[in-house]
C-alpha atoms as an extended CHARMM CRD file, in Angstrom:
* protein
*
       268  EXT
         1         1  MET       CA              0.0000000000        0.0000000000        0.0000000000  PROA      1               0.0000000000
         2         2  ASP       CA              1.3450000000        3.4300000000       -0.9420000000  PROA      2               0.0000000000
         3         3  ARG       CA              1.3360000000        6.3980000000        1.3660000000  PROA      3               0.0000000000
         4         4  THR       CA              0.3750000000        9.8440000000        0.0660000000  PROA      4               0.0000000000
         5         5  THR       CA              2.1900000000       12.9670000000        1.2310000000  PROA      5               0.0000000000
         6         6  ASP       CA              0.4290000000       16.2410000000        2.0040000000  PROA      6               0.0000000000
         7         7  VAL       CA              2.7510000000       19.2340000000        1.6370000000  PROA      7               0.0000000000
         8         8  ILE       CA              2.0450000000       22.4140000000        3.5840000000  PROA      8               0.0000000000
         9         9  ILE       CA              4.0980000000       25.5780000000        3.1280000000  PROA      9               0.0000000000
        10        10  ILE       CA              4.6830000000       27.3610000000        6.4340000000  PROA      10              0.0000000000
        11        11  LYS       CA              5.5040000000       31.0720000000        6.2030000000  PROA      11              0.0000000000
        12        12  SER       CA              4.1240000000       32.1040000000        9.5940000000  PROA      12              0.0000000000
        13        13  ILE       CA              3.2520000000       30.4540000000       12.8930000000  PROA      13              0.0000000000
        14        14  ASP       CA             -0.4980000000       30.6870000000       12.2340000000  PROA      14              0.0000000000
        15        15  GLN       CA             -0.1230000000       28.4200000000        9.1910000000  PROA      15              0.0000000000
        16        16  LEU       CA              0.9940000000       25.5000000000       11.3280000000  PROA      16              0.0000000000
        17        17  PRO       CA             -1.6290000000       22.7490000000       11.6150000000  PROA      17              0.0000000000
        18        18  SER       CA             -2.8430000000       22.2360000000       15.1730000000  PROA      18              0.0000000000
        19        19  VAL       CA             -1.9010000000       19.1750000000       17.2080000000  PROA      19              0.0000000000
        20        20  ASP       CA             -5.5070000000       17.9490000000       16.9270000000  PROA      20              0.0000000000
        21        21  GLU       CA             -5.4410000000       18.3450000000       13.1570000000  PROA      21              0.0000000000
        22        22  ILE       CA             -2.2280000000       16.3440000000       12.9340000000  PROA      22              0.0000000000
        23        23  LYS       CA             -3.6220000000       13.6270000000       15.2120000000  PROA      23              0.0000000000
        24        24  SER       CA             -6.5740000000       13.2120000000       12.8720000000  PROA      24              0.0000000000
        25        25  ILE       CA             -4.4990000000       12.1220000000        9.8680000000  PROA      25              0.0000000000
        26        26  SER       CA             -4.5590000000        8.4790000000        8.8670000000  PROA      26              0.0000000000
        27        27  ARG       CA             -1.5250000000        6.2180000000        8.6520000000  PROA      27              0.0000000000
        28        28  GLU       CA             -1.9110000000        6.2560000000        4.8780000000  PROA      28              0.0000000000
        29        29  ARG       CA             -0.9870000000        9.9490000000        4.8000000000  PROA      29              0.0000000000
        30        30  ALA       CA              2.3330000000       11.6230000000        5.5530000000  PROA      30              0.0000000000
        31        31  LEU       CA              2.6120000000       15.3000000000        6.3820000000  PROA      31              0.0000000000
        32        32  LYS       CA              5.4970000000       17.4140000000        5.1000000000  PROA      32              0.0000000000
        33        33  LEU       CA              5.8350000000       20.9200000000        6.5190000000  PROA      33              0.0000000000
        34        34  ILE       CA              8.1280000000       23.1480000000        4.4620000000  PROA      34              0.0000000000
        35        35  PHE       CA              9.2780000000       26.3090000000        6.2300000000  PROA      35              0.0000000000
        36        36  LYS       CA              9.8440000000       29.5320000000        4.2950000000  PROA      36              0.0000000000
        37        37  GLY       CA             11.4500000000       32.7550000000        5.4790000000  PROA      37              0.0000000000
        38        38  LYS       CA             12.1000000000       33.7260000000        9.0940000000  PROA      38              0.0000000000
        39        39  ILE       CA              9.8720000000       30.9870000000       10.5470000000  PROA      39              0.0000000000
        40        40  ASN       CA             12.5120000000       28.4630000000        9.5020000000  PROA      40              0.0000000000
        41        41  LYS       CA             14.6450000000       29.5990000000       12.4350000000  PROA      41              0.0000000000
        42        42  GLN       CA             12.0170000000       28.0800000000       14.7330000000  PROA      42              0.0000000000
        43        43  ARG       CA             11.7340000000       24.8020000000       12.7760000000  PROA      43              0.0000000000
        44        44  GLU       CA             13.7930000000       22.6570000000       15.1330000000  PROA      44              0.0000000000
        45        45  GLN       CA             12.0560000000       24.0690000000       18.2010000000  PROA      45              0.0000000000
        46        46  ILE       CA              8.6440000000       23.4480000000       16.6300000000  PROA      46              0.0000000000
        47        47  GLY       CA              9.6870000000       19.9570000000       15.5650000000  PROA      47              0.0000000000
        48        48  GLN       CA             10.8690000000       19.0850000000       19.0660000000  PROA      48              0.0000000000
        49        49  TYR       CA              7.5970000000       20.3360000000       20.5590000000  PROA      49              0.0000000000
        50        50  LEU       CA              5.5600000000       18.2280000000       18.1280000000  PROA      50              0.0000000000
        51        51  ASP       CA              7.7580000000       15.1960000000       18.7790000000  PROA      51              0.0000000000
        52        52  ASP       CA              7.1940000000       15.5530000000       22.5270000000  PROA      52              0.0000000000
        53        53  THR       CA              3.4480000000       16.1480000000       22.1100000000  PROA      53              0.0000000000
        54        54  LEU       CA              2.4250000000       13.6750000000       19.4140000000  PROA      54              0.0000000000
        55        55  SER       CA              2.4320000000       10.2530000000       21.0490000000  PROA      55              0.0000000000
        56        56  GLY       CA              2.2790000000        7.4890000000       18.4530000000  PROA      56              0.0000000000
        57        57  PHE       CA              3.7490000000        9.6600000000       15.7100000000  PROA      57              0.0000000000
        58        58  GLN       CA              7.2000000000        9.9640000000       14.1940000000  PROA      58              0.0000000000
        59        59  VAL       CA              8.4470000000       13.5260000000       13.6990000000  PROA      59              0.0000000000
        60        60  LEU       CA             11.5960000000       13.8400000000       11.6160000000  PROA      60              0.0000000000
        61        61  ILE       CA             13.4230000000       17.1660000000       11.8130000000  PROA      61              0.0000000000
        62        62  HSD       CA             15.5240000000       17.5990000000        8.6840000000  PROA      62              0.0000000000
        63        63  LYS       CA             18.9370000000       18.9770000000        9.5810000000  PROA      63              0.0000000000
        64        64  ILE       CA             19.5950000000       20.6000000000        6.2000000000  PROA      64              0.0000000000
        65        65  ASP       CA             16.3590000000       21.0590000000        4.2710000000  PROA      65              0.0000000000
        66        66  PRO       CA             13.7740000000       23.4380000000        5.8430000000  PROA      66              0.0000000000
        67        67  GLU       CA             11.1980000000       20.7700000000        6.5590000000  PROA      67              0.0000000000
        68        68  LEU       CA              9.5080000000       18.5240000000        9.0910000000  PROA      68              0.0000000000
        69        69  ASN       CA              8.0950000000       15.1240000000        8.1480000000  PROA      69              0.0000000000
        70        70  ILE       CA              5.3150000000       13.6840000000       10.3040000000  PROA      70              0.0000000000
        71        71  VAL       CA              3.7280000000       10.2300000000       10.0990000000  PROA      71              0.0000000000
        72        72  LYS       CA              1.3760000000        8.2420000000       12.2750000000  PROA      72              0.0000000000
        73        73  LEU       CA              2.7630000000        4.8960000000       13.4320000000  PROA      73              0.0000000000
        74        74  ILE       CA              0.9490000000        1.6000000000       13.8110000000  PROA      74              0.0000000000
        75        75  THR       CA             -1.2840000000        1.7380000000       16.8830000000  PROA      75              0.0000000000
        76        76  ASP       CA             -1.3680000000       -0.5700000000       19.8940000000  PROA      76              0.0000000000
        77        77  LYS       CA             -4.9340000000       -1.5570000000       18.9490000000  PROA      77              0.0000000000
        78        78  GLU       CA             -3.8740000000       -2.5460000000       15.4280000000  PROA      78              0.0000000000
        79        79  ILE       CA             -1.0600000000       -4.6580000000       16.8410000000  PROA      79              0.0000000000
        80        80  GLU       CA             -3.3670000000       -6.2850000000       19.3770000000  PROA      80              0.0000000000
        81        81  ASP       CA             -5.9950000000       -6.9620000000       16.7030000000  PROA      81              0.0000000000
        82        82  HSD       CA             -3.3410000000       -8.5980000000       14.4730000000  PROA      82              0.0000000000
        83        83  GLN       CA             -1.2410000000      -10.2540000000       17.1690000000  PROA      83              0.0000000000
        84        84  ASN       CA             -1.7690000000      -13.7360000000       15.7110000000  PROA      84              0.0000000000
        85        85  PHE       CA             -0.3940000000      -12.5440000000       12.3780000000  PROA      85              0.0000000000
        86        86  PHE       CA              2.7250000000      -10.9850000000       13.9160000000  PROA      86              0.0000000000
        87        87  GLU       CA              3.2570000000      -14.0670000000       16.0540000000  PROA      87              0.0000000000
        88        88  GLN       CA              3.1320000000      -16.2820000000       12.9630000000  PROA      88              0.0000000000
        89        89  CYS       CA              5.5420000000      -13.9460000000       11.1360000000  PROA      89              0.0000000000
        90        90  ALA       CA              7.9960000000      -14.3370000000       14.0260000000  PROA      90              0.0000000000
        91        91  LYS       CA              7.6920000000      -18.1220000000       13.8710000000  PROA      91              0.0000000000
        92        92  ASP       CA              8.2280000000      -18.0570000000       10.1000000000  PROA      92              0.0000000000
        93        93  TYR       CA             11.2750000000      -15.7990000000       10.5510000000  PROA      93              0.0000000000
        94        94  ARG       CA             12.7970000000      -18.2340000000       13.0390000000  PROA      94              0.0000000000
        95        95  ARG       CA             12.0840000000      -21.3060000000       10.9030000000  PROA      95              0.0000000000
        96        96  LEU       CA             13.4320000000      -19.7750000000        7.6860000000  PROA      96              0.0000000000
        97        97  GLY       CA             16.5140000000      -18.3650000000        9.4280000000  PROA      97              0.0000000000
        98        98  LYS       CA             17.4850000000      -21.7670000000       10.7810000000  PROA      98              0.0000000000
        99        99  GLN       CA             16.8340000000      -23.4210000000        7.4180000000  PROA      99              0.0000000000
       100       100  LEU       CA             19.0580000000      -20.9580000000        5.5440000000  PROA      100             0.0000000000
       101       101  VAL       CA             21.9250000000      -21.1340000000        8.0340000000  PROA      101             0.0000000000
       102       102  PHE       CA             22.1350000000      -24.9050000000        7.8080000000  PROA      102             0.0000000000
       103       103  MET       CA             21.7400000000      -24.7860000000        4.0330000000  PROA      103             0.0000000000
       104       104  LEU       CA             24.7750000000      -22.4930000000        3.8280000000  PROA      104             0.0000000000
       105       105  VAL       CA             26.7410000000      -24.5520000000        6.3520000000  PROA      105             0.0000000000
       106       106  ASP       CA             26.1490000000      -27.6530000000        4.2400000000  PROA      106             0.0000000000
       107       107  LYS       CA             27.0660000000      -25.9590000000        0.9720000000  PROA      107             0.0000000000
       108       108  LEU       CA             30.3260000000      -24.5130000000        2.2870000000  PROA      108             0.0000000000
       109       109  ASP       CA             31.0850000000      -27.6470000000        4.3630000000  PROA      109             0.0000000000
       110       110  LEU       CA             31.5350000000      -25.5930000000        7.5260000000  PROA      110             0.0000000000
       111       111  ASN       CA             32.1180000000      -26.9900000000       10.9930000000  PROA      111             0.0000000000
       112       112  LEU       CA             29.3660000000      -25.0380000000       12.7370000000  PROA      112             0.0000000000
       113       113  ASN       CA             30.0740000000      -23.9040000000       16.2700000000  PROA      113             0.0000000000
       114       114  LYS       CA             26.6210000000      -24.6290000000       17.6800000000  PROA      114             0.0000000000
       115       115  ASP       CA             27.3260000000      -22.7020000000       20.8720000000  PROA      115             0.0000000000
       116       116  PHE       CA             28.4780000000      -19.5900000000       19.0110000000  PROA      116             0.0000000000
       117       117  PRO       CA             27.6810000000      -19.6270000000       15.2460000000  PROA      117             0.0000000000
       118       118  LEU       CA             29.3620000000      -16.2480000000       14.7050000000  PROA      118             0.0000000000
       119       119  ASP       CA             32.7020000000      -17.9460000000       15.4170000000  PROA      119             0.0000000000
       120       120  THR       CA             32.1600000000      -20.0900000000       12.3230000000  PROA      120             0.0000000000
       121       121  PHE       CA             30.7460000000      -17.3360000000       10.1250000000  PROA      121             0.0000000000
       122       122  ASN       CA             33.5670000000      -14.9370000000       11.0130000000  PROA      122             0.0000000000
       123       123  GLU       CA             35.8420000000      -17.1920000000        8.9890000000  PROA      123             0.0000000000
       124       124  LEU       CA             33.8840000000      -16.2640000000        5.8660000000  PROA      124             0.0000000000
       125       125  LYS       CA             34.6040000000      -12.5510000000        6.3790000000  PROA      125             0.0000000000
       126       126  ARG       CA             38.2870000000      -13.1950000000        5.6710000000  PROA      126             0.0000000000
       127       127  ASP       CA             37.8440000000      -14.3900000000        2.0840000000  PROA      127             0.0000000000
       128       128  GLU       CA             35.5470000000      -14.3460000000       -0.9330000000  PROA      128             0.0000000000
       129       129  ARG       CA             32.9950000000      -16.5590000000        0.8140000000  PROA      129             0.0000000000
       130       130  GLN       CA             31.6240000000      -13.5470000000        2.7180000000  PROA      130             0.0000000000
       131       131  ILE       CA             29.2840000000      -12.9100000000       -0.2310000000  PROA      131             0.0000000000
       132       132  GLY       CA             27.7620000000      -15.6250000000       -2.3550000000  PROA      132             0.0000000000
       133       133  LYS       CA             24.7630000000      -17.6670000000       -3.3720000000  PROA      133             0.0000000000
       134       134  VAL       CA             23.1100000000      -20.7760000000       -1.9820000000  PROA      134             0.0000000000
       135       135  ALA       CA             20.1830000000      -22.2670000000       -3.9630000000  PROA      135             0.0000000000
       136       136  GLU       CA             17.9700000000      -19.2990000000       -4.9520000000  PROA      136             0.0000000000
       137       137  TRP       CA             19.3260000000      -17.0970000000       -2.1440000000  PROA      137             0.0000000000
       138       138  LYS       CA             22.0610000000      -14.4670000000       -2.1990000000  PROA      138             0.0000000000
       139       139  TYR       CA             23.8370000000      -14.1390000000        1.1430000000  PROA      139             0.0000000000
       140       140  PHE       CA             26.1280000000      -11.6280000000        2.8310000000  PROA      140             0.0000000000
       141       141  VAL       CA             27.8610000000      -12.1560000000        6.1890000000  PROA      141             0.0000000000
       142       142  HSD       CA             28.2570000000       -8.9540000000        8.2010000000  PROA      142             0.0000000000
       143       143  GLY       CA             28.3220000000       -7.8460000000       11.8310000000  PROA      143             0.0000000000
       144       144  PHE       CA             26.2810000000      -10.1950000000       13.9980000000  PROA      144             0.0000000000
       145       145  HSD       CA             24.1170000000      -11.3800000000       11.0630000000  PROA      145             0.0000000000
       146       146  CYS       CA             24.0340000000      -13.2050000000        7.7800000000  PROA      146             0.0000000000
       147       147  GLY       CA             21.6360000000      -11.5450000000        5.3580000000  PROA      147             0.0000000000
       148       148  PHE       CA             19.7570000000      -13.5800000000        2.7550000000  PROA      148             0.0000000000
       149       149  GLN       CA             17.6480000000      -12.3800000000       -0.1710000000  PROA      149             0.0000000000
       150       150  ASN       CA             15.6750000000      -14.6140000000       -2.4930000000  PROA      150             0.0000000000
       151       151  ILE       CA             16.6300000000      -13.8020000000       -6.0870000000  PROA      151             0.0000000000
       152       152  ILE       CA             13.1750000000      -14.8250000000       -7.3490000000  PROA      152             0.0000000000
       153       153  THR       CA             10.7210000000      -13.4190000000       -4.8000000000  PROA      153             0.0000000000
       154       154  GLY       CA             12.8580000000      -10.6870000000       -3.2340000000  PROA      154             0.0000000000
       155       155  GLN       CA             12.1170000000      -12.0130000000        0.2580000000  PROA      155             0.0000000000
       156       156  TYR       CA             14.7150000000      -10.6840000000        2.6940000000  PROA      156             0.0000000000
       157       157  ILE       CA             15.8570000000      -11.9370000000        6.0840000000  PROA      157             0.0000000000
       158       158  GLU       CA             18.7480000000      -11.1550000000        8.4220000000  PROA      158             0.0000000000
       159       159  VAL       CA             19.6620000000      -14.2180000000       10.4590000000  PROA      159             0.0000000000
       160       160  PRO       CA             21.2610000000      -13.5240000000       13.8850000000  PROA      160             0.0000000000
       161       161  LEU       CA             24.4340000000      -15.4370000000       14.7610000000  PROA      161             0.0000000000
       162       162  VAL       CA             24.9900000000      -14.5630000000       18.4340000000  PROA      162             0.0000000000
       163       163  PHE       CA             22.2290000000      -16.5650000000       20.1240000000  PROA      163             0.0000000000
       164       164  GLY       CA             23.5510000000      -20.1020000000       19.7790000000  PROA      164             0.0000000000
       165       165  LEU       CA             21.1360000000      -22.1640000000       17.6930000000  PROA      165             0.0000000000
       166       166  GLU       CA             18.3500000000      -19.6450000000       18.3040000000  PROA      166             0.0000000000
       167       167  PHE       CA             17.9050000000      -17.8960000000       14.9390000000  PROA      167             0.0000000000
       168       168  GLY       CA             14.6780000000      -16.0570000000       15.7300000000  PROA      168             0.0000000000
       169       169  ASP       CA             15.9460000000      -12.8010000000       17.2500000000  PROA      169             0.0000000000
       170       170  LEU       CA             13.7160000000       -9.9780000000       16.0020000000  PROA      170             0.0000000000
       171       171  ASP       CA             15.3720000000       -6.6720000000       15.1810000000  PROA      171             0.0000000000
       172       172  PRO       CA             12.6260000000       -4.0420000000       14.5580000000  PROA      172             0.0000000000
       173       173  TYR       CA             13.9220000000       -2.9660000000       11.1390000000  PROA      173             0.0000000000
       174       174  PHE       CA             14.7950000000       -6.4530000000        9.9110000000  PROA      174             0.0000000000
       175       175  PHE       CA             11.4940000000       -7.9200000000       11.1340000000  PROA      175             0.0000000000
       176       176  VAL       CA              9.3120000000       -5.4300000000        9.2590000000  PROA      176             0.0000000000
       177       177  LYS       CA             11.5290000000       -5.6730000000        6.1800000000  PROA      177             0.0000000000
       178       178  PHE       CA             11.0140000000       -9.4530000000        6.2730000000  PROA      178             0.0000000000
       179       179  ILE       CA              7.2380000000       -9.0180000000        6.4750000000  PROA      179             0.0000000000
       180       180  LEU       CA              7.1130000000       -6.4570000000        3.6700000000  PROA      180             0.0000000000
       181       181  SER       CA              9.2950000000       -8.5850000000        1.3770000000  PROA      181             0.0000000000
       182       182  SER       CA              7.4240000000      -11.8650000000        1.9510000000  PROA      182             0.0000000000
       183       183  PRO       CA              4.8970000000      -12.4540000000       -0.8790000000  PROA      183             0.0000000000
       184       184  ASP       CA              2.8040000000      -14.8920000000        1.1710000000  PROA      184             0.0000000000
       185       185  TYR       CA              1.7940000000      -12.1220000000        3.5900000000  PROA      185             0.0000000000
       186       186  HSD       CA              0.3340000000       -9.8420000000        0.9500000000  PROA      186             0.0000000000
       187       187  PRO       CA             -1.9800000000       -8.0850000000        0.8340000000  PROA      187             0.0000000000
       188       188  LEU       CA             -1.2570000000       -7.1170000000        4.4370000000  PROA      188             0.0000000000
       189       189  SER       CA             -4.2760000000       -6.9750000000        6.7130000000  PROA      189             0.0000000000
       190       190  THR       CA             -2.8180000000       -3.8590000000        8.3380000000  PROA      190             0.0000000000
       191       191  PRO       CA             -0.3720000000       -1.5430000000        6.5400000000  PROA      191             0.0000000000
       192       192  LEU       CA              3.2560000000       -1.0720000000        7.5650000000  PROA      192             0.0000000000
       193       193  PHE       CA              5.1540000000        1.9830000000        6.3930000000  PROA      193             0.0000000000
       194       194  GLU       CA              7.9880000000        2.7920000000        8.8040000000  PROA      194             0.0000000000
       195       195  GLU       CA             10.3310000000       -0.1840000000        8.8900000000  PROA      195             0.0000000000
       196       196  TYR       CA             12.1230000000        0.6580000000       12.1310000000  PROA      196             0.0000000000
       197       197  ALA       CA              9.5570000000        2.7500000000       14.0220000000  PROA      197             0.0000000000
       198       198  ASP       CA              6.5830000000        0.4750000000       13.2650000000  PROA      198             0.0000000000
       199       199  GLY       CA              8.7830000000       -2.5490000000       13.9790000000  PROA      199             0.0000000000
       200       200  LEU       CA              9.7860000000       -1.1930000000       17.3690000000  PROA      200             0.0000000000
       201       201  LYS       CA              6.1460000000       -0.5980000000       18.3370000000  PROA      201             0.0000000000
       202       202  ILE       CA              5.1910000000       -4.1000000000       17.2050000000  PROA      202             0.0000000000
       203       203  ILE       CA              7.9780000000       -5.7210000000       19.2180000000  PROA      203             0.0000000000
       204       204  GLU       CA              7.2660000000       -3.6670000000       22.3440000000  PROA      204             0.0000000000
       205       205  LYS       CA              3.5160000000       -4.3510000000       22.2310000000  PROA      205             0.0000000000
       206       206  MET       CA              3.8980000000       -8.0470000000       21.3840000000  PROA      206             0.0000000000
       207       207  THR       CA              6.3070000000       -8.3810000000       24.3140000000  PROA      207             0.0000000000
       208       208  ALA       CA              3.7930000000       -6.6610000000       26.6060000000  PROA      208             0.0000000000
       209       209  LEU       CA              1.1490000000       -9.1240000000       25.3820000000  PROA      209             0.0000000000
       210       210  GLY       CA              3.4330000000      -12.0350000000       26.2420000000  PROA      210             0.0000000000
       211       211  LYS       CA              3.7020000000      -13.1520000000       22.6130000000  PROA      211             0.0000000000
       212       212  PHE       CA              7.3840000000      -12.1750000000       22.3920000000  PROA      212             0.0000000000
       213       213  GLU       CA             10.0370000000      -12.3940000000       25.1110000000  PROA      213             0.0000000000
       214       214  GLU       CA             13.5940000000      -11.2720000000       25.7920000000  PROA      214             0.0000000000
       215       215  ILE       CA             16.3860000000      -13.7830000000       25.2400000000  PROA      215             0.0000000000
       216       216  PRO       CA             20.0570000000      -13.7040000000       26.3140000000  PROA      216             0.0000000000
       217       217  SER       CA             22.9260000000      -13.4800000000       23.8590000000  PROA      217             0.0000000000
       218       218  ASN       CA             26.4230000000      -14.8920000000       23.6050000000  PROA      218             0.0000000000
       219       219  VAL       CA             27.7010000000      -11.2980000000       23.5480000000  PROA      219             0.0000000000
       220       220  PRO       CA             28.0560000000       -9.4050000000       26.8490000000  PROA      220             0.0000000000
       221       221  GLY       CA             25.5290000000       -6.6120000000       27.3210000000  PROA      221             0.0000000000
       222       222  HSD       CA             23.4700000000       -7.7640000000       24.3490000000  PROA      222             0.0000000000
       223       223  THR       CA             19.9930000000       -9.3090000000       24.4040000000  PROA      223             0.0000000000
       224       224  GLY       CA             17.3690000000      -10.1540000000       21.8200000000  PROA      224             0.0000000000
       225       225  ILE       CA             13.6540000000      -10.7470000000       21.3430000000  PROA      225             0.0000000000
       226       226  ALA       CA             12.0650000000      -13.9790000000       20.1000000000  PROA      226             0.0000000000
       227       227  VAL       CA              8.5830000000      -15.4140000000       19.8010000000  PROA      227             0.0000000000
       228       228  THR       CA              7.5250000000      -16.9410000000       23.1260000000  PROA      228             0.0000000000
       229       229  ASP       CA              5.7810000000      -20.0050000000       21.6810000000  PROA      229             0.0000000000
       230       230  ARG       CA              8.8290000000      -21.8850000000       20.4230000000  PROA      230             0.0000000000
       231       231  GLU       CA             11.0120000000      -24.8470000000       21.2170000000  PROA      231             0.0000000000
       232       232  LYS       CA             13.5390000000      -23.3160000000       23.6030000000  PROA      232             0.0000000000
       233       233  VAL       CA             17.2520000000      -23.8310000000       22.9560000000  PROA      233             0.0000000000
       234       234  GLU       CA             20.1370000000      -23.2560000000       25.3510000000  PROA      234             0.0000000000
       235       235  ILE       CA             22.0590000000      -20.0590000000       24.7570000000  PROA      235             0.0000000000
       236       236  LYS       CA             25.4650000000      -20.0710000000       26.4030000000  PROA      236             0.0000000000
       237       237  SER       CA             26.6460000000      -16.8370000000       27.9570000000  PROA      237             0.0000000000
       238       238  ASP       CA             29.8970000000      -15.1600000000       26.9930000000  PROA      238             0.0000000000
       239       239  LEU       CA             31.4060000000      -16.4430000000       30.2730000000  PROA      239             0.0000000000
       240       240  ASP       CA             30.4350000000      -20.0130000000       29.4300000000  PROA      240             0.0000000000
       241       241  LEU       CA             31.9330000000      -19.5730000000       25.9820000000  PROA      241             0.0000000000
       242       242  GLU       CA             35.1290000000      -18.1120000000       27.3440000000  PROA      242             0.0000000000
       243       243  LYS       CA             35.5650000000      -21.1670000000       29.5680000000  PROA      243             0.0000000000
       244       244  ILE       CA             35.0410000000      -23.4150000000       26.5510000000  PROA      244             0.0000000000
       245       245  PHE       CA             37.5450000000      -21.5360000000       24.4310000000  PROA      245             0.0000000000
       246       246  VAL       CA             40.0950000000      -21.1990000000       27.2230000000  PROA      246             0.0000000000
       247       247  LYS       CA             40.0690000000      -24.9320000000       27.7260000000  PROA      247             0.0000000000
       248       248  HSD       CA             40.3580000000      -25.5000000000       23.9810000000  PROA      248             0.0000000000
       249       249  ILE       CA             43.2820000000      -23.1030000000       23.5940000000  PROA      249             0.0000000000
       250       250  GLU       CA             45.0800000000      -24.4950000000       26.6220000000  PROA      250             0.0000000000
       251       251  GLU       CA             44.8480000000      -27.9310000000       25.0840000000  PROA      251             0.0000000000
       252       252  ILE       CA             46.5250000000      -26.5520000000       21.9960000000  PROA      252             0.0000000000
       253       253  LYS       CA             49.3640000000      -24.9410000000       24.0050000000  PROA      253             0.0000000000
       254       254  LYS       CA             48.2830000000      -21.4840000000       25.0730000000  PROA      254             0.0000000000
       255       255  LYS       CA             49.0020000000      -21.2760000000       28.7690000000  PROA      255             0.0000000000
       256       256  SER       CA             48.6870000000      -17.5030000000       29.1090000000  PROA      256             0.0000000000
       257       257  LYS       CA             45.4910000000      -15.6410000000       29.9810000000  PROA      257             0.0000000000
       258       258  PHE       CA             43.0100000000      -15.9890000000       27.1380000000  PROA      258             0.0000000000
       259       259  ASN       CA             40.9150000000      -13.1150000000       25.8060000000  PROA      259             0.0000000000
       260       260  LEU       CA             37.9100000000      -14.5260000000       23.9450000000  PROA      260             0.0000000000
       261       261  TRP       CA             36.9850000000      -11.3570000000       22.0810000000  PROA      261             0.0000000000
       262       262  LYS       CA             40.5690000000      -10.6610000000       20.9730000000  PROA      262             0.0000000000
       263       263  PHE       CA             40.8030000000      -14.2720000000       19.7650000000  PROA      263             0.0000000000
       264       264  LEU       CA             37.6350000000      -13.8830000000       17.7120000000  PROA      264             0.0000000000
       265       265  SER       CA             38.6960000000      -10.4290000000       16.4850000000  PROA      265             0.0000000000
       266       266  LEU       CA             35.2180000000       -9.1070000000       17.1930000000  PROA      266             0.0000000000
       267       267  LYS       CA             34.3480000000       -5.4360000000       17.1210000000  PROA      267             0.0000000000
       268       268  ARG       CA             31.0300000000       -4.4610000000       18.5480000000  PROA      268             0.0000000000
């Protein structure tokens, strides 16, 4: 579904739409306020006021162009009304992520570290295997994820690699991008426009409803979100992993103090 944009030229303070007028716009409409003349000096102040006042809206204050962009985000009621759909999307994300990881592991004949998959996938970043193709999927290993895109359907998914064999961590941006790119979900029963902001609201509300829950990560200070109704898998902490790697390195000859993150050459 496309979103239309209403453009309003603002030359004086009295031309600003009221907060109630802005609240009345639908999610299918975006509002662009373009400031002309002296009023532009107040643009950031006005934008900050609207951002503080308009709950459930996203107000973007352009740092260069003289404009504000305002959109209404998905509502809590819409999320609650479609909670079964979002729950199923999360389950599909988890299932497909696991399937693609093991498909790539098999193709490249990798020895998957099941406690810490990123350890295995980091090897691919050092050569031409970082980018490639498996079946009808292009893949790209980067950061804490391996991204996959179907060359036929365009479906897109970012599979997390720092939760052991749990591949269902839901990043707000990646989750909505997965939904929007998945042909089987269309036409959507409720529209999604803002990939990150709508995704964040969905994850927060679904967690409040008990449909999603927080999960630990292998990486210190990092957590994730996964669908609650799933087959739970053990996720080893970074301390558990360090013990495993210390023992492994000591067996190979390293008697000095072992630094796991230096060994893995990870940069957060």
